Amino acid sequence: MTRAAIVGTGFVAGVHARALRELGVALAGVCGRSTAESFAREWGAAPYDDVTALLDTERPDVLHVCTPNAVHAEQTLAALERGIHVVCEKPLSVSSSEAATMTEAAAEAGVVAATCYHVRGYPLVQRMRAGVEAGDIGAARAVHGRYLCDDMLVAPAGWRLDPADSGPSYVVGDLGTHWLDLAEHVTGLAVREVHAEFVGEPLEHYAALLLRLAGGAVGSLVLSAGAAGRKNQLLFELEGDKGGLTWDQEEPNTLLARAASGPTELVIKEAGPLARYPAGHAEGYGGAFRNLFADIYGAIAGERGRSYPTFEDGRRGVALVEAAVTSARERRWVEVEAA
């Protein structure tokens, strides 16, 4: 049986643990600070307060990195040095130089190294990607949307507002990386340039981005952690010369397919490779993680045809964050560093 370990014991670590249990992956150990013992009891794992001790004692097959951004690189590299596969939360790191080091180390180790862009695991996200590839909307002309939550209003943002832990960005790094990866994943087009406006100190809690994508497509994105009543609205809209698509993470089981010359269709999630339940039975956030991890662990097992967001994808996300930070500071269009 494949054995995993988790470093970090916060909310998202629990999401990872639950998805691993559903996949039948044994959780050998967890590493954290004050809550490590209670988290370990809940999930039937051994508690540790030092990640190297965890890796050397338990020798897991896979390490899930669910800690603040600033320690992702150190903890990931410790696993890679031991030949251990890694699933790292986004953003992959706090700088492009760190992301490059992590990506190169993973390639040298010859292991599976995945960035946890869980949004790719929703069935209708893959439906959108397949439809775009099939030419359903024609040529992509524009992407637009938002990722809004009210974390700052209902709960303390904690480490995410501290540059020492979070890195150079709050909402672009925490929320925007999901949306931007989704946009590139669905359209197949890379964001080439960014123009950003930030509000908030020491890190932004609101950001507005203008985007220029490959092939002449354009885009816009609004991000906020202070939108009352919005818990996790990732709204994504894509406009093509034949039709458009609208999808919202808060309503993940429906997709609006808009035709230029025909009726607009409400697409309901159907049974398929990423769906565990029949159409009409809701699937959501936890299932997206499970779907993503199923592909990652399938790749670890040597199964062909498995697709997942790699460290290269995570490295690209970091480059997008840095471009937005530079743009907001210098008030100009900034080219995104090529991967």
Short mmCIF file of C-alpha atoms in Angstrom, two decimals:
data_model
loop_
_atom_site.label_atom_id
_atom_site.label_comp_id
_atom_site.label_asym_id
_atom_site.label_seq_id
_atom_site.Cartn_x
_atom_site.Cartn_y
_atom_site.Cartn_z
CA MET A 1 0.00 0.00 0.00
CA THR A 2 1.23 3.49 -0.86
CA ARG A 3 2.07 5.49 2.25
CA ALA A 4 1.79 9.27 2.50
CA ALA A 5 2.76 11.91 5.02
CA ILE A 6 1.50 15.46 5.50
CA VAL A 7 3.43 18.47 6.76
CA GLY A 8 1.02 21.08 8.06
CA THR A 9 -2.07 20.52 10.20
CA GLY A 10 -4.39 23.34 9.18
CA PHE A 11 -7.66 23.29 7.25
CA VAL A 12 -6.26 22.26 3.88
CA ALA A 13 -4.19 19.48 5.46
CA GLY A 14 -7.47 17.98 6.65
CA VAL A 15 -8.84 18.19 3.10
CA HIS A 16 -5.78 16.31 1.84
CA ALA A 17 -6.10 13.69 4.58
CA ARG A 18 -9.76 13.06 3.81
CA ALA A 19 -9.12 12.68 0.08
CA LEU A 20 -6.24 10.27 0.75
CA ARG A 21 -8.45 8.15 3.00
CA GLU A 22 -11.09 7.93 0.26
CA LEU A 23 -8.41 6.74 -2.16
CA GLY A 24 -7.17 4.09 0.25
CA VAL A 25 -3.78 5.73 0.78
CA ALA A 26 -2.31 5.09 4.25
CA LEU A 27 -1.33 8.20 6.19
CA ALA A 28 1.90 7.28 7.97
CA GLY A 29 2.68 10.53 9.74
CA VAL A 30 1.90 14.21 10.11
CA CYS A 31 4.17 17.08 11.04
CA GLY A 32 3.09 20.31 12.66
CA ARG A 33 3.34 22.48 15.71
CA SER A 34 0.76 22.73 18.48
CA THR A 35 -1.99 20.74 16.73
CA ALA A 36 0.09 17.84 15.38
CA GLU A 37 -0.94 15.34 18.06
CA SER A 38 -4.68 15.99 17.80
CA PHE A 39 -4.51 15.95 13.98
CA ALA A 40 -2.55 12.70 14.08
CA ARG A 41 -5.11 11.09 16.42
CA GLU A 42 -7.96 12.13 14.13
CA TRP A 43 -6.34 10.53 11.08
CA GLY A 44 -4.59 7.59 12.70
CA ALA A 45 -1.04 8.74 11.98
CA ALA A 46 2.14 9.29 13.94
CA PRO A 47 2.79 12.91 15.06
CA TYR A 48 6.07 14.75 14.47
CA ASP A 49 7.34 18.28 15.03
CA ASP A 50 10.25 18.02 12.58
CA VAL A 51 9.80 17.18 8.92
CA THR A 52 13.20 15.52 8.48
CA ALA A 53 12.50 13.24 11.44
CA LEU A 54 9.16 12.35 9.86
CA LEU A 55 10.76 11.57 6.49
CA ASP A 56 13.66 9.57 7.93
CA THR A 57 11.55 7.58 10.39
CA GLU A 58 8.42 6.85 8.37
CA ARG A 59 9.98 6.82 4.88
CA PRO A 60 6.67 7.70 3.16
CA ASP A 61 6.25 7.31 -0.57
CA VAL A 62 4.69 10.77 -0.90
CA LEU A 63 4.88 14.02 1.09
CA HIS A 64 1.96 16.47 0.99
CA VAL A 65 3.16 20.01 1.75
CA CYS A 66 0.31 21.98 3.36
CA THR A 67 2.22 24.70 5.20
CA PRO A 68 2.67 28.48 4.79
CA ASN A 69 4.21 29.44 1.47
CA ALA A 70 7.60 30.50 2.81
CA VAL A 71 8.55 26.97 3.91
CA HIS A 72 7.32 25.07 0.85
CA ALA A 73 10.75 25.00 -0.77
CA GLU A 74 12.67 23.78 2.29
CA GLN A 75 10.19 21.01 3.07
CA THR A 76 9.84 19.95 -0.57
CA LEU A 77 13.59 19.78 -1.11
CA ALA A 78 13.97 17.64 2.01
CA ALA A 79 11.58 15.10 0.47
CA LEU A 80 13.13 15.25 -3.00
CA GLU A 81 16.61 14.65 -1.59
CA ARG A 82 15.25 11.35 -0.21
CA GLY A 83 13.59 10.33 -3.48
CA ILE A 84 10.08 10.97 -2.13
CA HIS A 85 7.24 12.13 -4.39
CA VAL A 86 5.72 15.52 -3.50
CA VAL A 87 2.29 17.13 -3.69
CA CYS A 88 2.71 20.82 -2.80
CA GLU A 89 -0.01 23.35 -2.13
CA LYS A 90 -0.05 26.51 -4.19
CA PRO A 91 1.62 28.88 -4.65
CA LEU A 92 4.53 26.52 -5.18
CA SER A 93 6.96 28.94 -3.52
CA VAL A 94 7.52 32.63 -2.73
CA SER A 95 9.88 33.36 -5.64
CA SER A 96 10.70 32.21 -9.14
CA SER A 97 14.22 31.29 -8.07
CA GLU A 98 12.86 28.95 -5.38
CA ALA A 99 10.34 27.49 -7.83
CA ALA A 100 13.10 26.84 -10.36
CA THR A 101 15.23 25.10 -7.73
CA MET A 102 12.30 22.90 -6.71
CA THR A 103 11.42 22.03 -10.30
CA GLU A 104 15.01 21.16 -11.19
CA ALA A 105 15.42 19.06 -8.02
CA ALA A 106 12.25 17.12 -8.84
CA ALA A 107 13.51 16.39 -12.36
CA GLU A 108 16.84 15.20 -11.02
CA ALA A 109 15.12 12.97 -8.44
CA GLY A 110 12.92 11.42 -11.13
CA VAL A 111 9.81 11.55 -8.96
CA VAL A 112 6.25 12.79 -9.40
CA ALA A 113 6.07 16.42 -8.28
CA ALA A 114 2.60 17.98 -8.37
CA THR A 115 1.18 21.39 -7.56
CA CYS A 116 -2.21 21.25 -5.88
CA TYR A 117 -4.40 23.19 -8.32
CA HIS A 118 -7.48 21.30 -7.18
CA VAL A 119 -9.84 23.26 -9.46
CA ARG A 120 -8.71 21.06 -12.35
CA GLY A 121 -10.38 18.16 -10.54
CA TYR A 122 -13.97 19.38 -11.05
CA PRO A 123 -15.77 17.35 -13.74
CA LEU A 124 -17.14 20.41 -15.53
CA VAL A 125 -13.72 22.05 -15.68
CA GLN A 126 -12.51 19.12 -17.72
CA ARG A 127 -15.72 19.35 -19.76
CA MET A 128 -14.84 22.97 -20.58
CA ARG A 129 -11.29 22.06 -21.57
CA ALA A 130 -12.47 19.23 -23.83
CA GLY A 131 -15.07 21.50 -25.45
CA VAL A 132 -12.51 24.20 -26.19
CA GLU A 133 -10.14 21.62 -27.70
CA ALA A 134 -13.02 20.32 -29.84
CA GLY A 135 -13.69 23.83 -31.18
CA ASP A 136 -17.09 24.26 -29.52
CA ILE A 137 -16.60 27.98 -28.85
CA GLY A 138 -14.37 28.72 -31.81
CA ALA A 139 -11.29 30.87 -31.26
CA ALA A 140 -10.89 32.16 -27.71
CA ARG A 141 -11.13 35.96 -27.63
CA ALA A 142 -11.42 36.85 -23.93
CA VAL A 143 -11.43 35.44 -20.41
CA HIS A 144 -12.81 37.26 -17.41
CA GLY A 145 -14.04 36.60 -13.91
CA ARG A 146 -13.28 36.84 -10.24
CA TYR A 147 -12.33 34.96 -7.12
CA LEU A 148 -14.03 36.49 -4.10
CA CYS A 149 -14.17 35.41 -0.47
CA ASP A 150 -14.83 37.15 2.85
CA ASP A 151 -12.00 35.65 4.89
CA MET A 152 -10.88 39.05 6.20
CA LEU A 153 -14.38 39.83 7.46
CA VAL A 154 -15.29 36.59 9.22
CA ALA A 155 -11.95 35.10 10.27
CA PRO A 156 -8.42 36.39 10.78
CA ALA A 157 -6.26 36.06 7.70
CA GLY A 158 -3.35 35.02 9.93
CA TRP A 159 -0.10 34.19 8.17
CA ARG A 160 -1.48 35.01 4.73
CA LEU A 161 -1.14 38.75 5.44
CA ASP A 162 2.44 38.41 6.73
CA PRO A 163 5.06 38.71 3.97
CA ALA A 164 7.46 36.61 6.05
CA ASP A 165 5.10 33.63 5.74
CA SER A 166 3.02 34.38 2.66
CA GLY A 167 5.61 35.86 0.34
CA PRO A 168 5.08 39.00 -1.78
CA SER A 169 1.31 38.61 -2.31
CA TYR A 170 -1.91 37.68 -0.50
CA VAL A 171 -4.90 37.43 -2.82
CA VAL A 172 -3.02 36.96 -6.10
CA GLY A 173 -0.96 34.18 -4.54
CA ASP A 174 -3.79 32.60 -2.55
CA LEU A 175 -6.79 33.09 -4.85
CA GLY A 176 -5.47 34.31 -8.18
CA THR A 177 -3.16 31.38 -8.82
CA HIS A 178 -6.20 29.07 -8.90
CA TRP A 179 -8.08 31.27 -11.38
CA LEU A 180 -5.08 31.90 -13.61
CA ASP A 181 -4.18 28.21 -13.77
CA LEU A 182 -7.81 27.44 -14.62
CA ALA A 183 -7.81 30.03 -17.42
CA GLU A 184 -4.62 28.67 -18.97
CA HIS A 185 -5.70 25.06 -18.48
CA VAL A 186 -9.10 25.49 -20.13
CA THR A 187 -8.05 27.77 -22.99
CA GLY A 188 -4.61 26.29 -23.66
CA LEU A 189 -3.35 29.89 -23.89
CA ALA A 190 -0.58 31.33 -21.73
CA VAL A 191 -0.90 34.73 -20.04
CA ARG A 192 1.87 36.82 -21.57
CA GLU A 193 1.47 40.19 -19.85
CA VAL A 194 -0.20 41.54 -16.70
CA HIS A 195 -1.29 45.00 -15.55
CA ALA A 196 -2.33 44.99 -11.88
CA GLU A 197 -3.78 47.34 -9.28
CA PHE A 198 -3.47 46.37 -5.58
CA VAL A 199 -5.23 47.64 -2.45
CA GLY A 200 -4.01 46.76 1.04
CA GLU A 201 -0.90 46.76 3.22
CA PRO A 202 1.45 45.08 3.91
CA LEU A 203 -0.06 42.69 1.34
CA GLU A 204 -3.00 43.26 -0.98
CA HIS A 205 -6.50 42.12 0.04
CA TYR A 206 -7.95 43.37 -3.28
CA ALA A 207 -6.45 43.13 -6.75
CA ALA A 208 -7.64 43.94 -10.26
CA LEU A 209 -5.70 42.44 -13.17
CA LEU A 210 -5.78 43.07 -16.91
CA LEU A 211 -4.34 40.24 -18.98
CA ARG A 212 -2.88 39.73 -22.42
CA LEU A 213 -2.79 36.09 -23.54
CA ALA A 214 -1.15 34.25 -26.39
CA GLY A 215 -2.93 34.46 -29.74
CA GLY A 216 -4.28 37.94 -29.12
CA ALA A 217 -6.84 37.02 -26.45
CA VAL A 218 -7.34 39.40 -23.53
CA GLY A 219 -8.67 39.06 -20.00
CA SER A 220 -9.60 40.65 -16.71
CA LEU A 221 -9.69 39.34 -13.15
CA VAL A 222 -10.87 40.74 -9.81
CA LEU A 223 -9.70 39.21 -6.53
CA SER A 224 -10.83 40.09 -3.01
CA ALA A 225 -10.71 38.61 0.49
CA GLY A 226 -13.18 41.21 1.74
CA ALA A 227 -16.34 40.43 -0.27
CA ALA A 228 -19.12 39.96 2.27
CA GLY A 229 -21.10 36.76 1.79
CA ARG A 230 -18.83 35.42 -0.92
CA LYS A 231 -17.27 32.31 0.56
CA ASN A 232 -15.28 31.03 -2.42
CA GLN A 233 -16.72 32.35 -5.63
CA LEU A 234 -14.36 31.46 -8.42
CA LEU A 235 -16.29 32.71 -11.45
CA PHE A 236 -14.74 31.93 -14.82
CA GLU A 237 -16.10 33.11 -18.18
CA LEU A 238 -14.63 32.45 -21.60
CA GLU A 239 -15.68 34.21 -24.80
CA GLY A 240 -15.04 32.71 -28.24
CA ASP A 241 -16.08 33.75 -31.72
CA LYS A 242 -18.73 30.99 -31.80
CA GLY A 243 -19.83 30.79 -28.19
CA GLY A 244 -18.94 31.24 -24.54
CA LEU A 245 -18.75 29.40 -21.21
CA THR A 246 -19.63 30.39 -17.66
CA TRP A 247 -18.69 28.32 -14.58
CA ASP A 248 -18.75 29.15 -10.87
CA GLN A 249 -16.98 27.09 -8.20
CA GLU A 250 -19.77 27.86 -5.71
CA GLU A 251 -22.17 26.09 -8.11
CA PRO A 252 -19.73 23.51 -9.51
CA ASN A 253 -22.25 21.03 -10.93
CA THR A 254 -23.66 23.35 -13.62
CA LEU A 255 -22.06 25.03 -16.61
CA LEU A 256 -23.60 27.64 -18.89
CA ALA A 257 -22.73 26.99 -22.54
CA ARG A 258 -23.63 30.11 -24.54
CA ALA A 259 -23.98 29.81 -28.31
CA ALA A 260 -23.77 32.79 -30.68
CA SER A 261 -26.27 31.20 -33.09
CA GLY A 262 -28.46 28.94 -31.02
CA PRO A 263 -29.94 28.47 -27.57
CA THR A 264 -27.95 28.83 -24.37
CA GLU A 265 -27.57 25.44 -22.68
CA LEU A 266 -27.41 24.66 -18.98
CA VAL A 267 -25.01 21.72 -18.82
CA ILE A 268 -25.42 19.44 -15.80
CA LYS A 269 -22.51 17.37 -14.54
CA GLU A 270 -22.78 13.89 -16.00
CA ALA A 271 -21.26 10.54 -15.17
CA GLY A 272 -17.70 10.32 -16.44
CA PRO A 273 -14.07 9.71 -15.48
CA LEU A 274 -14.08 12.42 -12.78
CA ALA A 275 -17.63 11.89 -11.54
CA ARG A 276 -18.28 9.47 -8.70
CA TYR A 277 -22.04 9.99 -8.58
CA PRO A 278 -24.76 10.05 -11.27
CA ALA A 279 -25.98 13.29 -12.85
CA GLY A 280 -28.13 15.27 -10.46
CA HIS A 281 -26.10 14.18 -7.43
CA ALA A 282 -23.82 16.98 -6.35
CA GLU A 283 -20.05 16.74 -6.21
CA GLY A 284 -17.79 19.50 -5.03
CA TYR A 285 -14.63 20.72 -3.35
CA GLY A 286 -13.51 17.54 -1.61
CA GLY A 287 -14.19 15.47 -4.70
CA ALA A 288 -11.99 17.78 -6.78
CA PHE A 289 -9.05 17.04 -4.49
CA ARG A 290 -9.82 13.33 -4.67
CA ASN A 291 -9.89 13.43 -8.46
CA LEU A 292 -6.61 15.32 -8.61
CA PHE A 293 -4.92 12.94 -6.18
CA ALA A 294 -6.23 9.91 -8.07
CA ASP A 295 -4.33 11.09 -11.15
CA ILE A 296 -1.21 11.92 -9.14
CA TYR A 297 -1.13 8.56 -7.36
CA GLY A 298 -1.91 6.80 -10.63
CA ALA A 299 1.18 8.44 -12.12
CA ILE A 300 3.20 7.38 -9.08
CA ALA A 301 2.02 3.81 -9.70
CA GLY A 302 3.28 4.05 -13.28
CA GLU A 303 -0.11 4.23 -14.98
CA ARG A 304 -0.05 5.80 -18.41
CA GLY A 305 -2.30 8.64 -19.48
CA ARG A 306 -2.49 10.32 -16.09
CA SER A 307 -2.48 14.13 -16.18
CA TYR A 308 -1.95 16.50 -13.27
CA PRO A 309 -0.55 20.00 -12.59
CA THR A 310 3.22 19.65 -12.30
CA PHE A 311 5.88 21.74 -10.60
CA GLU A 312 6.33 23.44 -13.98
CA ASP A 313 2.70 24.57 -13.69
CA GLY A 314 3.39 25.72 -10.15
CA ARG A 315 6.50 27.57 -11.31
CA ARG A 316 4.36 29.34 -13.89
CA GLY A 317 1.92 30.38 -11.17
CA VAL A 318 4.75 31.95 -9.18
CA ALA A 319 5.89 33.86 -12.27
CA LEU A 320 2.36 35.24 -12.70
CA VAL A 321 2.27 36.37 -9.06
CA GLU A 322 5.62 38.12 -9.44
CA ALA A 323 4.50 39.86 -12.63
CA ALA A 324 1.37 41.15 -10.88
CA VAL A 325 3.36 42.37 -7.86
CA THR A 326 5.84 44.21 -10.10
CA SER A 327 3.03 45.71 -12.17
CA ALA A 328 1.15 47.00 -9.12
CA ARG A 329 4.32 48.53 -7.70
CA GLU A 330 5.54 50.11 -10.94
CA ARG A 331 2.11 50.84 -12.47
CA ARG A 332 2.84 49.35 -15.89
CA TRP A 333 2.32 46.29 -18.05
CA VAL A 334 4.75 43.52 -17.07
CA GLU A 335 5.72 40.54 -19.21
CA VAL A 336 5.35 37.17 -17.50
CA GLU A 337 8.60 35.24 -17.26
CA ALA A 338 8.49 32.24 -19.57
CA ALA A 339 8.72 28.82 -17.92
#
